[in-house]
Tab-separated table of C-alpha atoms in Angstrom:
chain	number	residue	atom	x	y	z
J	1	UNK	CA	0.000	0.000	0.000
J	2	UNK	CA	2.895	2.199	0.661
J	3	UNK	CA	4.635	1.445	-2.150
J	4	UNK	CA	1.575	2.183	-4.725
J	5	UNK	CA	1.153	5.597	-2.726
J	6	UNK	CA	4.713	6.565	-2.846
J	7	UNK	CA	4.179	5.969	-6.866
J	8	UNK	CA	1.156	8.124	-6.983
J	9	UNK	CA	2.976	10.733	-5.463
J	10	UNK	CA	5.903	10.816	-7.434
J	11	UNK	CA	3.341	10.713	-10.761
J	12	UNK	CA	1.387	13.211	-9.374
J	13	UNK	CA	4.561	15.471	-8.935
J	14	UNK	CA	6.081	14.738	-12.115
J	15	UNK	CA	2.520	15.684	-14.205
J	16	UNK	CA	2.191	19.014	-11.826
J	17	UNK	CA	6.025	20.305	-12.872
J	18	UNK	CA	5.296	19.418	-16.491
J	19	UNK	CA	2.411	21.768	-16.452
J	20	UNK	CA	4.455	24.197	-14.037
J	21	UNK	CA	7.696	24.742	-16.190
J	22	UNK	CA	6.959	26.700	-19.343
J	23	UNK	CA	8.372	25.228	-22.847
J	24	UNK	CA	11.309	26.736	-24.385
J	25	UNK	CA	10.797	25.830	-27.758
J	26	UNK	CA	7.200	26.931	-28.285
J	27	UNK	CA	5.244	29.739	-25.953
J	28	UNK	CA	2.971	32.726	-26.619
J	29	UNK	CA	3.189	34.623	-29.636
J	30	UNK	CA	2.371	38.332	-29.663
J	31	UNK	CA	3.400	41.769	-31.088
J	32	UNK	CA	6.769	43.301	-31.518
J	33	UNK	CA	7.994	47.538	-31.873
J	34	UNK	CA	11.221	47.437	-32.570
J	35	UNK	CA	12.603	51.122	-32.293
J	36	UNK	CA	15.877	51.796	-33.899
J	37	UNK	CA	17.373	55.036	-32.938
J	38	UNK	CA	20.607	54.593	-35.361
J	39	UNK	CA	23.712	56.018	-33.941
J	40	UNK	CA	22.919	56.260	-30.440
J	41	UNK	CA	25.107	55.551	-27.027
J	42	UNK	CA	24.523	55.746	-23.738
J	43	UNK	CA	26.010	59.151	-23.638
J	44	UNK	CA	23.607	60.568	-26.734
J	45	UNK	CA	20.844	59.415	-23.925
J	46	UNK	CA	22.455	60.973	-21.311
J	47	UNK	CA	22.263	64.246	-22.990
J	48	UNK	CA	19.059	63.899	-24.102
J	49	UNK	CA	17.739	64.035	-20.451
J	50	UNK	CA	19.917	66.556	-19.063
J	51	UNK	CA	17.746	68.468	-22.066
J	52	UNK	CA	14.519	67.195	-21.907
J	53	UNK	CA	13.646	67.318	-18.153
J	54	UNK	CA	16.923	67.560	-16.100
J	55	UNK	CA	19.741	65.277	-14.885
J	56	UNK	CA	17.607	63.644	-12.063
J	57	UNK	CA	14.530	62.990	-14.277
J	58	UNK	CA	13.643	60.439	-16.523
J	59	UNK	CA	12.577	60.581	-20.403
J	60	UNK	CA	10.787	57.405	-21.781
J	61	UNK	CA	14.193	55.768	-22.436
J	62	UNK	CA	14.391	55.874	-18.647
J	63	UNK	CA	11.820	54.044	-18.010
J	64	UNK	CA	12.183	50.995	-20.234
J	65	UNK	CA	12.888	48.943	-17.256
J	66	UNK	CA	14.906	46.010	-19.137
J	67	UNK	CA	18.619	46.762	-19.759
J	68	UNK	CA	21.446	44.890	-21.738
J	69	UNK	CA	24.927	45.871	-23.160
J	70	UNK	CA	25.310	45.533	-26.886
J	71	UNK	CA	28.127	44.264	-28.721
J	72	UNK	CA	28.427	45.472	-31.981
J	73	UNK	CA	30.993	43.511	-34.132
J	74	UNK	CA	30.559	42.434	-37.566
J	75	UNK	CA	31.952	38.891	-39.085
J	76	UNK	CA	35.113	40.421	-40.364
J	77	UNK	CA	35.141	43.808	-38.601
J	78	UNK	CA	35.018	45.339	-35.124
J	79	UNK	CA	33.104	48.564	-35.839
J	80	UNK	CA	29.789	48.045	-37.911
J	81	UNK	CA	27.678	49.628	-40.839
J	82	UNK	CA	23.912	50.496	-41.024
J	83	UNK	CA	23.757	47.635	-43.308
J	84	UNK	CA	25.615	45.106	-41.591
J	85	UNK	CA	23.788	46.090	-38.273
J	86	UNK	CA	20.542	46.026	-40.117
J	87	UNK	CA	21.428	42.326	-41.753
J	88	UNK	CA	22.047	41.052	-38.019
J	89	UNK	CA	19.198	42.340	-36.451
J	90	UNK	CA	16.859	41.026	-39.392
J	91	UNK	CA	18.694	37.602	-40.334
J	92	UNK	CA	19.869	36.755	-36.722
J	93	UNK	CA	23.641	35.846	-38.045
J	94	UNK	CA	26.807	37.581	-38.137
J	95	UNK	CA	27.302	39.131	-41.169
J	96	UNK	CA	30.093	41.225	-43.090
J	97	UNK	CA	30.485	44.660	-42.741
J	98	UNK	CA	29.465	45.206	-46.632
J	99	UNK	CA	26.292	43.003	-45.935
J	100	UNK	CA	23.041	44.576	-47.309
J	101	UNK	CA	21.279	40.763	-46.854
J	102	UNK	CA	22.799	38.972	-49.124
J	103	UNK	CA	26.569	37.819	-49.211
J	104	UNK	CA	27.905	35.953	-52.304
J	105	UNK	CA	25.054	36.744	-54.331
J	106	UNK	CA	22.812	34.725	-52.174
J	107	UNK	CA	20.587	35.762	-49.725
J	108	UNK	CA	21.863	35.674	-45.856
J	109	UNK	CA	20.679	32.154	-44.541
J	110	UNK	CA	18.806	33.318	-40.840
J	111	UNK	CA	19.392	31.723	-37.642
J	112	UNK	CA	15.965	30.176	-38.286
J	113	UNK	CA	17.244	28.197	-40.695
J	114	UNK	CA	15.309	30.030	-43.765
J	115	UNK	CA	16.662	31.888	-46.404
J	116	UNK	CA	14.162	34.942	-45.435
J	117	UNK	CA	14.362	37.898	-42.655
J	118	UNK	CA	12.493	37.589	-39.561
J	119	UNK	CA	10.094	39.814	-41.479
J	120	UNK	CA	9.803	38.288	-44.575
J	121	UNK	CA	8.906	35.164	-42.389
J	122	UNK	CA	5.844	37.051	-40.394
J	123	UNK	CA	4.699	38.069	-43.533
J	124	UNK	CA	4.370	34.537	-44.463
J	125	UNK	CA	2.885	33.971	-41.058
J	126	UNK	CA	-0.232	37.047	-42.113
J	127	UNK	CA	1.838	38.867	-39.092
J	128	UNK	CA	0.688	42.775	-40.277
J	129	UNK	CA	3.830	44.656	-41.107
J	130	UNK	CA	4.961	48.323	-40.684
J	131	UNK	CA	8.308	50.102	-41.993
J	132	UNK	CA	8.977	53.650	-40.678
J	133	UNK	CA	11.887	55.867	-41.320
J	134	UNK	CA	12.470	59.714	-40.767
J	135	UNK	CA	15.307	58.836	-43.138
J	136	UNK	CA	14.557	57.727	-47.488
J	137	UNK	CA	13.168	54.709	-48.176
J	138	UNK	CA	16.446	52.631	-49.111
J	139	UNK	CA	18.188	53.713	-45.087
J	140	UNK	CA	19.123	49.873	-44.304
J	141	UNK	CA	17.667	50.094	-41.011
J	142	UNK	CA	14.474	49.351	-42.012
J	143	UNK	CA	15.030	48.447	-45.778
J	144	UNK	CA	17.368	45.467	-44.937
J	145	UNK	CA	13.971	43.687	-43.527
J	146	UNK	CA	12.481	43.681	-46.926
J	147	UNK	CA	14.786	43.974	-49.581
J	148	UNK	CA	18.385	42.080	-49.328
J	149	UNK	CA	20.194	43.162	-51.822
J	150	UNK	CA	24.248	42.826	-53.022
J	151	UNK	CA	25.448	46.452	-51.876
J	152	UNK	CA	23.778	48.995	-50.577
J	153	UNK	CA	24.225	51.163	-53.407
J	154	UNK	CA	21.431	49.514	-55.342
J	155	UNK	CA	18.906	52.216	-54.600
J	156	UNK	CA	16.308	51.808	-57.457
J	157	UNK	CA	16.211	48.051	-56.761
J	158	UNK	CA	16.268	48.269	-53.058
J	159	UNK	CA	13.388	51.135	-52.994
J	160	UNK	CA	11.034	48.321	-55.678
J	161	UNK	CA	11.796	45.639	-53.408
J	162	UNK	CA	10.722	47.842	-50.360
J	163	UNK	CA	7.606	49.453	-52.099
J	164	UNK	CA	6.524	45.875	-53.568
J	165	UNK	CA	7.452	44.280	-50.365
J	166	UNK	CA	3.586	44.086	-49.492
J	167	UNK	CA	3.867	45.562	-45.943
J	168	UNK	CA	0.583	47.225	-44.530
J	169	UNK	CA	2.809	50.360	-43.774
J	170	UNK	CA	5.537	52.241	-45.373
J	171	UNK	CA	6.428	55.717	-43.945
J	172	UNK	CA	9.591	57.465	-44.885
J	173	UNK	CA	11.159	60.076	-47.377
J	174	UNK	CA	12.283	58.806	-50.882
J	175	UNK	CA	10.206	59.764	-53.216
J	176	UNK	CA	13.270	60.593	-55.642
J	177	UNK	CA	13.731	57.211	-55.952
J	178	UNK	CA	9.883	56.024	-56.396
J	179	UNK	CA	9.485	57.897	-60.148
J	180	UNK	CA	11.239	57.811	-63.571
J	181	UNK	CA	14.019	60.158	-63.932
J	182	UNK	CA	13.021	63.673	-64.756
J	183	UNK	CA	9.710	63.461	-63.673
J	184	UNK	CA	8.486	65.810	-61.006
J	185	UNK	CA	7.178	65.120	-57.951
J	186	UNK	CA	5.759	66.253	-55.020
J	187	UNK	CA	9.363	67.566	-53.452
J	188	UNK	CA	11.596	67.205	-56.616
J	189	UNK	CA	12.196	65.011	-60.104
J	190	UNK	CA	12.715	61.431	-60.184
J	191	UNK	CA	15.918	59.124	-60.677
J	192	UNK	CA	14.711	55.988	-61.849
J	193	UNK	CA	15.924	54.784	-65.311
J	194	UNK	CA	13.617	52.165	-65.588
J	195	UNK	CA	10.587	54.313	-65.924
J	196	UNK	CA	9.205	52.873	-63.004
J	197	UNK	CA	6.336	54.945	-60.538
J	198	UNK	CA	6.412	53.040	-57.629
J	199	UNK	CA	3.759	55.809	-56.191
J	200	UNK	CA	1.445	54.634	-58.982
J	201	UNK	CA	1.915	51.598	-58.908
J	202	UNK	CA	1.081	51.729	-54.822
J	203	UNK	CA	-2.237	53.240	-55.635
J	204	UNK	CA	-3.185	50.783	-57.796
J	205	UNK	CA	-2.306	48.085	-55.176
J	206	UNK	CA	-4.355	49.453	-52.849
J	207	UNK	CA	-2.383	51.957	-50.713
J	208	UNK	CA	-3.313	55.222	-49.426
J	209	UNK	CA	-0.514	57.628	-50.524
J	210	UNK	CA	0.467	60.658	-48.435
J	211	UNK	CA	2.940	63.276	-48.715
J	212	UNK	CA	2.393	65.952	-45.510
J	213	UNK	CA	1.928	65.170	-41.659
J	214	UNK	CA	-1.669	66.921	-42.072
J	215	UNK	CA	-2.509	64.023	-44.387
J	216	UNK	CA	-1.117	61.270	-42.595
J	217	UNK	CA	-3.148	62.355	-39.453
J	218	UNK	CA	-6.484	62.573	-41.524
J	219	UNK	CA	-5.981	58.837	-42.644
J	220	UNK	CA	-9.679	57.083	-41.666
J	221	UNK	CA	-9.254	54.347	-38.902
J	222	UNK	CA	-10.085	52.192	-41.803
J	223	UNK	CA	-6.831	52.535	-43.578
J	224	UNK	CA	-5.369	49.054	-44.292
J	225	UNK	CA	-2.151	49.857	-46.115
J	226	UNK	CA	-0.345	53.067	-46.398
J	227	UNK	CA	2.663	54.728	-48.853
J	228	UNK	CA	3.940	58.101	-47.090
J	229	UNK	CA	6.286	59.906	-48.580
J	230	UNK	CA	7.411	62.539	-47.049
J	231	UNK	CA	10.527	64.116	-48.645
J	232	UNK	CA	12.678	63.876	-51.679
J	233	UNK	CA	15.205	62.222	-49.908
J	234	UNK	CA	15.595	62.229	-45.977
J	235	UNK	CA	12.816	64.225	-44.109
J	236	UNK	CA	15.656	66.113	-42.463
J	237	UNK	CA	19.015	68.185	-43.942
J	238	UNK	CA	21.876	66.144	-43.129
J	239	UNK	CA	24.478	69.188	-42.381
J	240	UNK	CA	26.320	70.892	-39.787
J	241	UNK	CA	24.296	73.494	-37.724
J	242	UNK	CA	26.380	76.228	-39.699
J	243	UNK	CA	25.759	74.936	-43.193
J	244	UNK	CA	22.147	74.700	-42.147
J	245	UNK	CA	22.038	78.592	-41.278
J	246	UNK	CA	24.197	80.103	-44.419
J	247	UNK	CA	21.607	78.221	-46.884
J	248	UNK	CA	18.443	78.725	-44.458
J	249	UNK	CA	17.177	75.191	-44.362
J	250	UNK	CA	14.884	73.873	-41.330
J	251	UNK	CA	17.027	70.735	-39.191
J	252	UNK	CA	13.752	69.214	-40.386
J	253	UNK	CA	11.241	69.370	-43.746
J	254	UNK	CA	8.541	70.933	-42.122
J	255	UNK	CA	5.244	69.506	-43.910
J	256	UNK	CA	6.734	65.606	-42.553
J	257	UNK	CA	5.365	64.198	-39.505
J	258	UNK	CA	7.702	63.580	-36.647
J	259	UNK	CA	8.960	59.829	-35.634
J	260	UNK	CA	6.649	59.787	-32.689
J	261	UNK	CA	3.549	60.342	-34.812
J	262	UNK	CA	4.462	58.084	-37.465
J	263	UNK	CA	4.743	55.220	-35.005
J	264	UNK	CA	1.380	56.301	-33.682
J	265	UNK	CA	-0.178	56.306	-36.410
J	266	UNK	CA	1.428	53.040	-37.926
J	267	UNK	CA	0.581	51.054	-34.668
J	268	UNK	CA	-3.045	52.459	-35.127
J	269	UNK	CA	-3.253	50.937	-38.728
J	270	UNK	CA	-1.378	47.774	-37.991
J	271	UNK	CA	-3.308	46.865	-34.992
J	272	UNK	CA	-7.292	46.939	-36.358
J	273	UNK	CA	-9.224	44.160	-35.261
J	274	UNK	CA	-6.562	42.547	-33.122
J	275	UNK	CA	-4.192	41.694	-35.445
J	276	UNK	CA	-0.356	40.639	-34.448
J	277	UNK	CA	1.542	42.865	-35.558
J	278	UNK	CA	5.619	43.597	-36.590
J	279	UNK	CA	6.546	46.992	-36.413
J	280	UNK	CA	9.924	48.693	-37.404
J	281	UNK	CA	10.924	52.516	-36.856
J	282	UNK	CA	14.117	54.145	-37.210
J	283	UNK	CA	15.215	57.749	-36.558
J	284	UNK	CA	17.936	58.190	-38.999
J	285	UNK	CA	18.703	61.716	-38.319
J	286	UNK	CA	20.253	61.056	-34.889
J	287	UNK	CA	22.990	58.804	-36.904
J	288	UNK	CA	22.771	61.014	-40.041
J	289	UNK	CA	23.165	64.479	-38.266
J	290	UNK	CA	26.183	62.949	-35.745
J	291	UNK	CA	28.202	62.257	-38.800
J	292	UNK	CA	27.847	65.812	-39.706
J	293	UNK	CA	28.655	66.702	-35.698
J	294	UNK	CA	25.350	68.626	-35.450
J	295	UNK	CA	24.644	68.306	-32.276
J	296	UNK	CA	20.816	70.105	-32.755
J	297	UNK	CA	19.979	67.851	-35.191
J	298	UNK	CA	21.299	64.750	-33.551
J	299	UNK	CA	19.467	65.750	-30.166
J	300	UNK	CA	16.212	67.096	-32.344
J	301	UNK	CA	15.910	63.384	-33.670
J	302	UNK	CA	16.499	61.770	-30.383
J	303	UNK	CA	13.944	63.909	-28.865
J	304	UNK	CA	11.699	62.711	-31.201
J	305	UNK	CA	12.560	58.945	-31.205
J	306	UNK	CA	12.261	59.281	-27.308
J	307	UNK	CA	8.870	60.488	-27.557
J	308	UNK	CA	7.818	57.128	-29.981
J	309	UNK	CA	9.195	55.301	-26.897
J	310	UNK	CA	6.565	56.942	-24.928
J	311	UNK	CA	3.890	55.998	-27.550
J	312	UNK	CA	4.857	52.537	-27.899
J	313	UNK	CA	4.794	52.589	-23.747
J	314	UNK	CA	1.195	53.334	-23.910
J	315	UNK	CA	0.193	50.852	-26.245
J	316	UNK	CA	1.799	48.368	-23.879
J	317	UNK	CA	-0.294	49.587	-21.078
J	318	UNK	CA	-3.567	48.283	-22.873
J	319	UNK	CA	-1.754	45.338	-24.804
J	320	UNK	CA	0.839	43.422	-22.612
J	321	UNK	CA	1.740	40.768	-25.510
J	322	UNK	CA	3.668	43.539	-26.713
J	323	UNK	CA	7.077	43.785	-26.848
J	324	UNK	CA	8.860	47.556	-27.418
J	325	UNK	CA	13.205	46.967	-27.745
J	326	UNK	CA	14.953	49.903	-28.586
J	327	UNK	CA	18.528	50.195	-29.914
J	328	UNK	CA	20.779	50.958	-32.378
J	329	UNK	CA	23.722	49.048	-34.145
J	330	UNK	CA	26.641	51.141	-33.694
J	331	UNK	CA	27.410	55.041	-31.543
J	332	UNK	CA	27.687	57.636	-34.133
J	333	UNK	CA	30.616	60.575	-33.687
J	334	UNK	CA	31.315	59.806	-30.112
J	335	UNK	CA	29.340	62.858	-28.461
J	336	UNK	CA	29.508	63.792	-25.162
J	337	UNK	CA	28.821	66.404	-22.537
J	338	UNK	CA	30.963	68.698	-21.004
J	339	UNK	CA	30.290	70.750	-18.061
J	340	UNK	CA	33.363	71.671	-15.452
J	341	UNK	CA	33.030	74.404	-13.247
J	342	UNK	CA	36.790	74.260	-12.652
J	343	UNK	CA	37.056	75.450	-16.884
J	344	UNK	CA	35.096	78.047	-15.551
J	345	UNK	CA	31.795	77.151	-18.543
J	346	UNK	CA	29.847	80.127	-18.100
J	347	UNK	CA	25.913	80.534	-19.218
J	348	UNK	CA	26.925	83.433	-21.369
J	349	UNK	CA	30.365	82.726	-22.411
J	350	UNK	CA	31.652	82.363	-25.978
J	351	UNK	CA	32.649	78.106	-26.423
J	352	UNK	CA	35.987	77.573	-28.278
J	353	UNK	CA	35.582	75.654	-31.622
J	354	UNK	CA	37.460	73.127	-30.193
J	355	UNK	CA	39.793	71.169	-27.704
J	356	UNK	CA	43.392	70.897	-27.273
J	357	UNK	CA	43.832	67.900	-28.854
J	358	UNK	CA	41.586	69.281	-31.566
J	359	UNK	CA	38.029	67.458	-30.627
J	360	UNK	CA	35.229	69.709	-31.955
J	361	UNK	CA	33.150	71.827	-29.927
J	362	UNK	CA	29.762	72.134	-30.833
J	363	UNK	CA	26.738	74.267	-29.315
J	364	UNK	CA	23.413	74.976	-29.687
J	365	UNK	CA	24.139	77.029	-33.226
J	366	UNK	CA	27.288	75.013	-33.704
J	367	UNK	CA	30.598	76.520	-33.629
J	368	UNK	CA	31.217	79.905	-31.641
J	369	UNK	CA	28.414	79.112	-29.574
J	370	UNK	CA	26.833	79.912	-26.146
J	371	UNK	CA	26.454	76.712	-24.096
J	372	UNK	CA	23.621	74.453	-23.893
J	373	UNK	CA	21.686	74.894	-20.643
J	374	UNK	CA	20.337	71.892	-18.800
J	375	UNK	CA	17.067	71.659	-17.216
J	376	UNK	CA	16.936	72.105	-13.424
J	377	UNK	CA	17.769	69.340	-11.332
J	378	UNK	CA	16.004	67.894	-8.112
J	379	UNK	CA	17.485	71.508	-6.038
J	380	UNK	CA	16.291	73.998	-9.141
J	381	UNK	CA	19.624	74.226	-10.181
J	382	UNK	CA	20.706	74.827	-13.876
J	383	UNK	CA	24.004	73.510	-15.764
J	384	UNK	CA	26.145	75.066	-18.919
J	385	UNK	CA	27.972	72.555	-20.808
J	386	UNK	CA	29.490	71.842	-24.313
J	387	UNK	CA	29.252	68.789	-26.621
J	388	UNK	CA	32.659	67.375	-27.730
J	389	UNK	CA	32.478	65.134	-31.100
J	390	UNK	CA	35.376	62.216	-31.211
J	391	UNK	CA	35.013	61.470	-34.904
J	392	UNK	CA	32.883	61.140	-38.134
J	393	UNK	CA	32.538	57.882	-37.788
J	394	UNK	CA	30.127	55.366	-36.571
J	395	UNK	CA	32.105	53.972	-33.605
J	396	UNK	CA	31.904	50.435	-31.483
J	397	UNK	CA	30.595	52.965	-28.836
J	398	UNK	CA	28.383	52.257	-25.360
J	399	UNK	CA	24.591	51.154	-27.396
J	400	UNK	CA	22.311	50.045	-24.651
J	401	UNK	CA	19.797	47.754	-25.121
J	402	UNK	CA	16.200	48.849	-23.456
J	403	UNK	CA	12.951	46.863	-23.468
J	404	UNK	CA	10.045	46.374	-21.893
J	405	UNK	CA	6.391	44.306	-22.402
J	406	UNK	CA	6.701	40.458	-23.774
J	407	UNK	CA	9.745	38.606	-23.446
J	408	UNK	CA	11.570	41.780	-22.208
J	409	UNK	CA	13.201	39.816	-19.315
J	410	UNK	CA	15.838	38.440	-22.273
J	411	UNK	CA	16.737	41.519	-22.456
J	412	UNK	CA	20.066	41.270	-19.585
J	413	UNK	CA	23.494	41.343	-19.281
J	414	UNK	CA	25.784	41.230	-23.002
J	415	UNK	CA	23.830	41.064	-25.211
J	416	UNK	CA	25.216	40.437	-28.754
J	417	UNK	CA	23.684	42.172	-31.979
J	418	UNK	CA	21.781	38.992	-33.135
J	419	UNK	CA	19.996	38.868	-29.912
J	420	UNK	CA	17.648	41.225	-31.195
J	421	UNK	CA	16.728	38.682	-33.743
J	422	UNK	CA	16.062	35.908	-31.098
J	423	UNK	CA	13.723	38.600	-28.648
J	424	UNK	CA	11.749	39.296	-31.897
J	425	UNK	CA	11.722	36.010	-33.283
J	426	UNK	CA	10.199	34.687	-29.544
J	427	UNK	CA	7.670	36.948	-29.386
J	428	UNK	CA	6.378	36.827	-33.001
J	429	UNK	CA	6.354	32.966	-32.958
J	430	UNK	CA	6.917	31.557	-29.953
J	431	UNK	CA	9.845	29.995	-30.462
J	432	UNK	CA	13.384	30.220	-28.665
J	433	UNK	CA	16.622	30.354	-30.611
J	434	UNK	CA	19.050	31.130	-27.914
């Protein structure tokens, strides 16, 4: 009698862990935001909330309560490219540093196994599907997830492949590269050779096509797929703050929305009746603008990918299968603040243009500048300080990894540049790859 009850013990035990311990290679499946601030660092953050509300506040970044370390390496290179960053993120696999999703003429096999992007793959799955970019249409970011091609030099192709892709949303500047060459547009003429409108041929596929913020706003809840096009080329002017001033461009093209409303209004479309749903953003500028050392722009575009942080945080609120990662792929011109009393930085003082060792020194108008003034901190108190630039370059750097919502608890310790692949490729289909 003892015996049989000591074996319906040890059954009933082994049936109640079975249930208790969740499986690792299938779970719940839900949505993914995956916002893509290129060129950022822990120290671009940093400044961002000494700006934005004060060094003892938090922005949305802040608040992402999952943290990891990313490394950023390539296959054959220490320091990566947009395209090689974008090709890890989307295939899962280290990849060369000239990868655009494809090496050796064949598309990048992913660590799934298929010869597809993690987005090409929910597509397959009828995952809805959403590409945003403050940048053009062909930024690798974003276009790497739809289009794999042999360089990323291969524009015309790249923008087809991206139009064509069939994704439920496109947002992003380009248009240049959507008509045939010499034929004007909304913001310019066309490049194509092949005599090719890729805005036409959206319309006649069944997309809404918008050009301004004001019509992107006024886009019926109804909307299932969506072409905006929002500049000739990047919805921003990619120059230093001085350059900027002499010709008397905006930092940004006015009539385009901002990241933050894009990503609203994308998650809005994407997520009608339920539906799972795959979203990509990236704010170029903050990557675009460090390369130029423009410190307004680059902290203008962070601003604005920090406030699509806080939309995608509110969407979580309501929809916990969710899961919002933000990061880049590499740190863009090595920016960082400076504020020593002991240099005696004074609120009204004329900055040098640059260091002793020759580092730039950048202000809020660029070079023989005032300071930039902080917000107060917890006493009231307010801070001068400069930005000093390291380089041109996109640079191994200090990218952070933030997350929160599904699966977010992945999100720890190093955390290596495919390992955005695996969080994404969880969540959309329940599957772990680590």
């Amino acid at each position: 009698m003892k015996i049989i009850s000591l074996k319906f013990v040890s059954l009933f035990v082994v049936i109640f862990l079975s249930a208790s311990i969740p499986s690792f290679s299938q779970s719940a499946t839900g949505n993914v935001i995956f916002l893509h601030p290129d060129g950022t660092g822990l120290s671009t953050w940093n400044i961002l909330r000494i700006l934005k509300v004060g060094p003892d506040s938090n922005i949305n970044w802040d608040n992402l309560p999952s943290v990891a370390l990313y490394r950023s390496h390539t296959k054959n290179s220490i320091t990566t490219s947009s395209n090689a960053g974008a090709t890890m993120h989307a295939f899962g696999v280290k990849a060369n540093y000239e990868s655009f999703g494809m090496e050796n003429g064949e598309v990048v096999t992913a660590l799934s196994g298929k010869k597809m992007s993690i987005m090409q793959e929910a597509m397959q799955e009828k995952i809805k599907i959403g590409i945003v970019n403050s940048g053009s249409i062909f930024e690798p970011g974003t276009a790497v997830f739809v289009a794999p091609a042999e360089t990323r030099k291969l524009y015309a192709e790249i923008v087809q492949k991206v139009v064509q892709s069939g994704a439920d949303v496109i947002m992003s500047g380009g248009e240049e590269w959507m008509l045939p060459d010499g034929e004007e547009g909304k913001f310019g003429k066309g490049k194509r050779l092949d005599k090719l409108n890729l805005i036409n041929w959206a319309k006649e596929n069944g997309y809404s096509v918008v050009f301004t913020r004001d019509e992107m706003l006024d886009l019926p809840n109804s909307t299932k797929k969506v072409l905006g096009v929002f500049a000739s080329g990047h919805t921003f002017n990619e120059e230093t703050e001085e350059v900027l001033a002499e010709k008397h461009l905006s930092t940004f093209v006015p009539t385009a929305p901002k990241m933050n409303e894009m990503v609203e209004k994308a998650i809005e479309i994407l997520s009608q009746d339920n539906n799972q749903f795959f979203l990509i953003a990236e704010e170029e500028s903050t990557d675009n603008f460090s390369n130029h050392n423009n410190a307004t722009g680059t902290l203008e575009g962070l601003w604005r990918a920090d406030d699509a942080i806080g939309v995608a945080r509110n969407y979580i609120k309501e929809n916990p299968n969710t899961l919002v990662i933000v990061a880049s792929d590499s740190e863009a011109g090595g920016m960082e603040a400076i504020g020593d009393p002991e240099k005696y930085i004074k609120k009204d003082m004329d900055l040098a243009t640059m260091k002793d060792n020759g580092a730039p020194i950048d202000g809020p108008t660029g070079k023989f500048s005032k300071p930039w003034i902080s917000k107060p901190d917890k006493n009231g108190n307010t801070f001068p300080f400069y930005i000093g630039w390291a380089s041109l370059e996109d640079g191994y750097g200090g990218v952070v990894v933030r997350a929160e919502g599904m699966n977010s608890n992945f999100c720890k310790g190093a955390f290596d540049n495919t390992d955005i692949y695996r969080i994404m490729y969880l969540t959309l289909f329940g599957k772990n790859l680590w």
